Coordinates of C-alpha atoms in Angstrom, one line a residue:
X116 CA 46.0 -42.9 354.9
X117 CA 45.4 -46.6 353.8
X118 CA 43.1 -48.6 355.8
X119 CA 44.5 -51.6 358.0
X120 CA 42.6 -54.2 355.8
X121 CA 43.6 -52.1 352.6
X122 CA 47.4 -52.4 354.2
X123 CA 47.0 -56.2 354.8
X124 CA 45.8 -57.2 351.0
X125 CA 49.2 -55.4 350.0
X126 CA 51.5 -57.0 352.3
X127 CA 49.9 -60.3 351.2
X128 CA 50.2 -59.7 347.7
X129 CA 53.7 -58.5 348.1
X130 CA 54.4 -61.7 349.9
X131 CA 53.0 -64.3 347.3
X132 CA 54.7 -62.5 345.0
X133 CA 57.5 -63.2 346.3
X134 CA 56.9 -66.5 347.6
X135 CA 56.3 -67.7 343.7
X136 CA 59.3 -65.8 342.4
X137 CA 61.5 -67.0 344.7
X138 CA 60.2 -70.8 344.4
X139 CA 60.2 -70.4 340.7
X140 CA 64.1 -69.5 340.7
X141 CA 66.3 -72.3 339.8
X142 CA 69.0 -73.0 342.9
X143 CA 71.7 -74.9 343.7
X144 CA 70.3 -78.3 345.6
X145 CA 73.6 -80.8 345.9
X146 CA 77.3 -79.8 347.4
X147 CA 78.6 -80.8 343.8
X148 CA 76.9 -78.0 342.3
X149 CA 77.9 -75.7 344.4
X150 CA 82.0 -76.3 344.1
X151 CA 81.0 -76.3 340.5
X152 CA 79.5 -73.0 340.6
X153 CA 82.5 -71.6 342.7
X154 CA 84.7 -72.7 340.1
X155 CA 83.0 -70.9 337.1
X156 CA 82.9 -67.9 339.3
X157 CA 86.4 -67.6 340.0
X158 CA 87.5 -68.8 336.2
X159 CA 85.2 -66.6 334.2
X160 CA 84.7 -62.9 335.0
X161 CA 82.1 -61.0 332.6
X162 CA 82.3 -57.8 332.7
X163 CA 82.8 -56.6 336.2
X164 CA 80.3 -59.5 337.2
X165 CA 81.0 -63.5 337.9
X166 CA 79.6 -65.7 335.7
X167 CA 77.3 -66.7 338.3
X168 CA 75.6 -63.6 338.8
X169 CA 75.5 -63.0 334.4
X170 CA 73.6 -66.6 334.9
X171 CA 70.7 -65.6 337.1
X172 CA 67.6 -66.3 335.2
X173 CA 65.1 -63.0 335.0
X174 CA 61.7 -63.6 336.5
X175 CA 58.5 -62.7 334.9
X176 CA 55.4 -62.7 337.5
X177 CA 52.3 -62.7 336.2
X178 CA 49.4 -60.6 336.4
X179 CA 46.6 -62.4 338.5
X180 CA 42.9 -61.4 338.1
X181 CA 39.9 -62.3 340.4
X182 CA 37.5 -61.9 338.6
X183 CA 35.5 -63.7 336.5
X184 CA 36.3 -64.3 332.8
X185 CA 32.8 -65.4 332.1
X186 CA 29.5 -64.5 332.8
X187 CA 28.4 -67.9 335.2
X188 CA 27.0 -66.6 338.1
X189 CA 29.1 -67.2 341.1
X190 CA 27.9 -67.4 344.7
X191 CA 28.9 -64.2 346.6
X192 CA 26.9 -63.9 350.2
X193 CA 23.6 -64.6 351.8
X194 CA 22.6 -62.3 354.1
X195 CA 19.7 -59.2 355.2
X196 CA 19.4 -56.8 352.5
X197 CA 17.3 -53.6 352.2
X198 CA 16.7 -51.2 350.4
X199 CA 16.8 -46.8 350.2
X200 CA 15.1 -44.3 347.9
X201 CA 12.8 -41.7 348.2
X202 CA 15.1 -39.7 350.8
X203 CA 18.6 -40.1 348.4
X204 CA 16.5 -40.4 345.3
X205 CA 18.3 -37.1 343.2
X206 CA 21.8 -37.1 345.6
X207 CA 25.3 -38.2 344.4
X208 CA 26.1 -42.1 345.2
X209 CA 29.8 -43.2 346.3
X210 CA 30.9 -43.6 342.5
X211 CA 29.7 -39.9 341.6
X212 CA 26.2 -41.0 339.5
X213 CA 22.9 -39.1 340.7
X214 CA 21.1 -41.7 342.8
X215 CA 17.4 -42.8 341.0
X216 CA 15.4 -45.0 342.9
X217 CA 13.6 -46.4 339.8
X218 CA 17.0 -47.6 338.4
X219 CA 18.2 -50.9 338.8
X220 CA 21.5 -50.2 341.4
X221 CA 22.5 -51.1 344.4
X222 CA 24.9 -50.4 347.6
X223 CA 27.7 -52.7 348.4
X224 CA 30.6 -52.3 350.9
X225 CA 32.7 -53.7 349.0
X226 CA 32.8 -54.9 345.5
X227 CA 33.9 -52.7 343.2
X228 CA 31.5 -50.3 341.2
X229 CA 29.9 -51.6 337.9
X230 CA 29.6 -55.1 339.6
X231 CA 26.4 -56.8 338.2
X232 CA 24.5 -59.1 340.4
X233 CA 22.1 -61.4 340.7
X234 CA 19.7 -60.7 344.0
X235 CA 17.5 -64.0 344.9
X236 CA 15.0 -63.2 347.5
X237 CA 15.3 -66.6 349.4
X238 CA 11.7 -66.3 351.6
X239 CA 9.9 -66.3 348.0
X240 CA 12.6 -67.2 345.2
X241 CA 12.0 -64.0 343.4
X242 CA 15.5 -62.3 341.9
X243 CA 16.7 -59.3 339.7
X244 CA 19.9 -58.4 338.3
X245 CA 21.8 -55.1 340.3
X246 CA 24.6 -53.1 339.1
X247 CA 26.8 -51.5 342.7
X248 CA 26.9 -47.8 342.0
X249 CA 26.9 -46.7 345.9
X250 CA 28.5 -47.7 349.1
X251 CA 26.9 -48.9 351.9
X252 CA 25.0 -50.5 353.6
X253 CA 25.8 -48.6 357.1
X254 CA 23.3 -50.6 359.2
X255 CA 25.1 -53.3 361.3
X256 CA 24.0 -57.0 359.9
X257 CA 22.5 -56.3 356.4
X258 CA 25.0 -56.9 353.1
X259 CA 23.2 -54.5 350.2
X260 CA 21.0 -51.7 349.9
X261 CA 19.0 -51.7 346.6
X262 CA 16.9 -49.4 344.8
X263 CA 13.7 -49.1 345.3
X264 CA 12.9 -50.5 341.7
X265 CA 15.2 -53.4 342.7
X266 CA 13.3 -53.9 346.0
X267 CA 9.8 -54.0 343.9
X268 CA 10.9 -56.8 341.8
X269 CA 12.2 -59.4 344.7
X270 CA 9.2 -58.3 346.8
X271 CA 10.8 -57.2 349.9
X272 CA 9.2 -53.3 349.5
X273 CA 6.6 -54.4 352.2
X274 CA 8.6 -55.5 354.9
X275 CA 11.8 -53.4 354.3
X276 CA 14.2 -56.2 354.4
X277 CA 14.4 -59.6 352.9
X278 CA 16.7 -62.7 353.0
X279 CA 18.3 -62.6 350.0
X280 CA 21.9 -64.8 347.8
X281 CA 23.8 -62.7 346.2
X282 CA 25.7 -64.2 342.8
X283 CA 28.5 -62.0 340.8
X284 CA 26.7 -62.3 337.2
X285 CA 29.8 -60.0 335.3
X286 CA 32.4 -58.0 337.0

């Protein structure tokens, strides 16, 4: 079953969609045109259809991608983020991998899996680059679980959790 936020994103999508083809259509605006129309409609059949309806221009939507093109770093989210390893270290992750805590990954809720980013440790300006390879986290309040390799390098091992940016560096 789709999820209620899952179902949303597609009714919006579905409805800018249609909102752009339906502004990019060419219509009638003055009365003038309109008895004009009528009159082209009744003279000249085509077969089986008015002349009107053989007019109607075809509409070509375009495909529109959110991610980046380029490999700026974008701003993302601030928030709490830990981190998980010995007890998962060997088990499957969300996207099927084996789980090593010496490898530069990290959980996300919901970017999609591959996603590189950069993690800034804002309490001592200390960062390292992630790739998402899990789900999570599932602790109300916190953003993304890293490695424990990830952990080591922004220097939040000791403490458990750290204020920390996170910046999209290629998706």
């Amino acid at each position: 079953m789709i999820r209620l936020k899952t179902r949303r994103r597609i009714v919006l999508a579905i409805g800018a969609t249609a909102f752009v083809t339906v502004a990019s259509m060419s219509a009638f605006t003055s009365a003038k045109e309109i008895a004009t129309a009528n009159a082209v409609v009744a003279d000249y059949p085509v077969n089986g259809a008015t002349a009107l309806e053989s007019k109607v221009p075809s509409v070509n939507v375009q495909k529109t991608s959110f991610a980046p093109t380029d490999t700026k770093l974008r701003a993302l989210q601030t928030g709490v983020a830990s981190y998980y390893g010995p007890g998962f270290h060997g088990r499957r992750t969300a996207n099927g991998e084996t789980f090593n805590m010496n490898a530069m990954t990290a959980a996300h809720r919901t970017l999609p899996f591959g996603t590189k980013l950069k993690v800034t440790n804002l309490n001592n300006g200390q960062s390292t680059i992630v790739r998402v390879n899990d789900r999570g986290p599932y602790v109300g309040g916190r953003i993304i679980d890293l490695s424990v390799a990830a952990a080591k390098q922004i220097g939040s091992t000791t403490s458990g959790t750290a204020q920390v940016k996170l910046e999209v560096v290629e998706q």
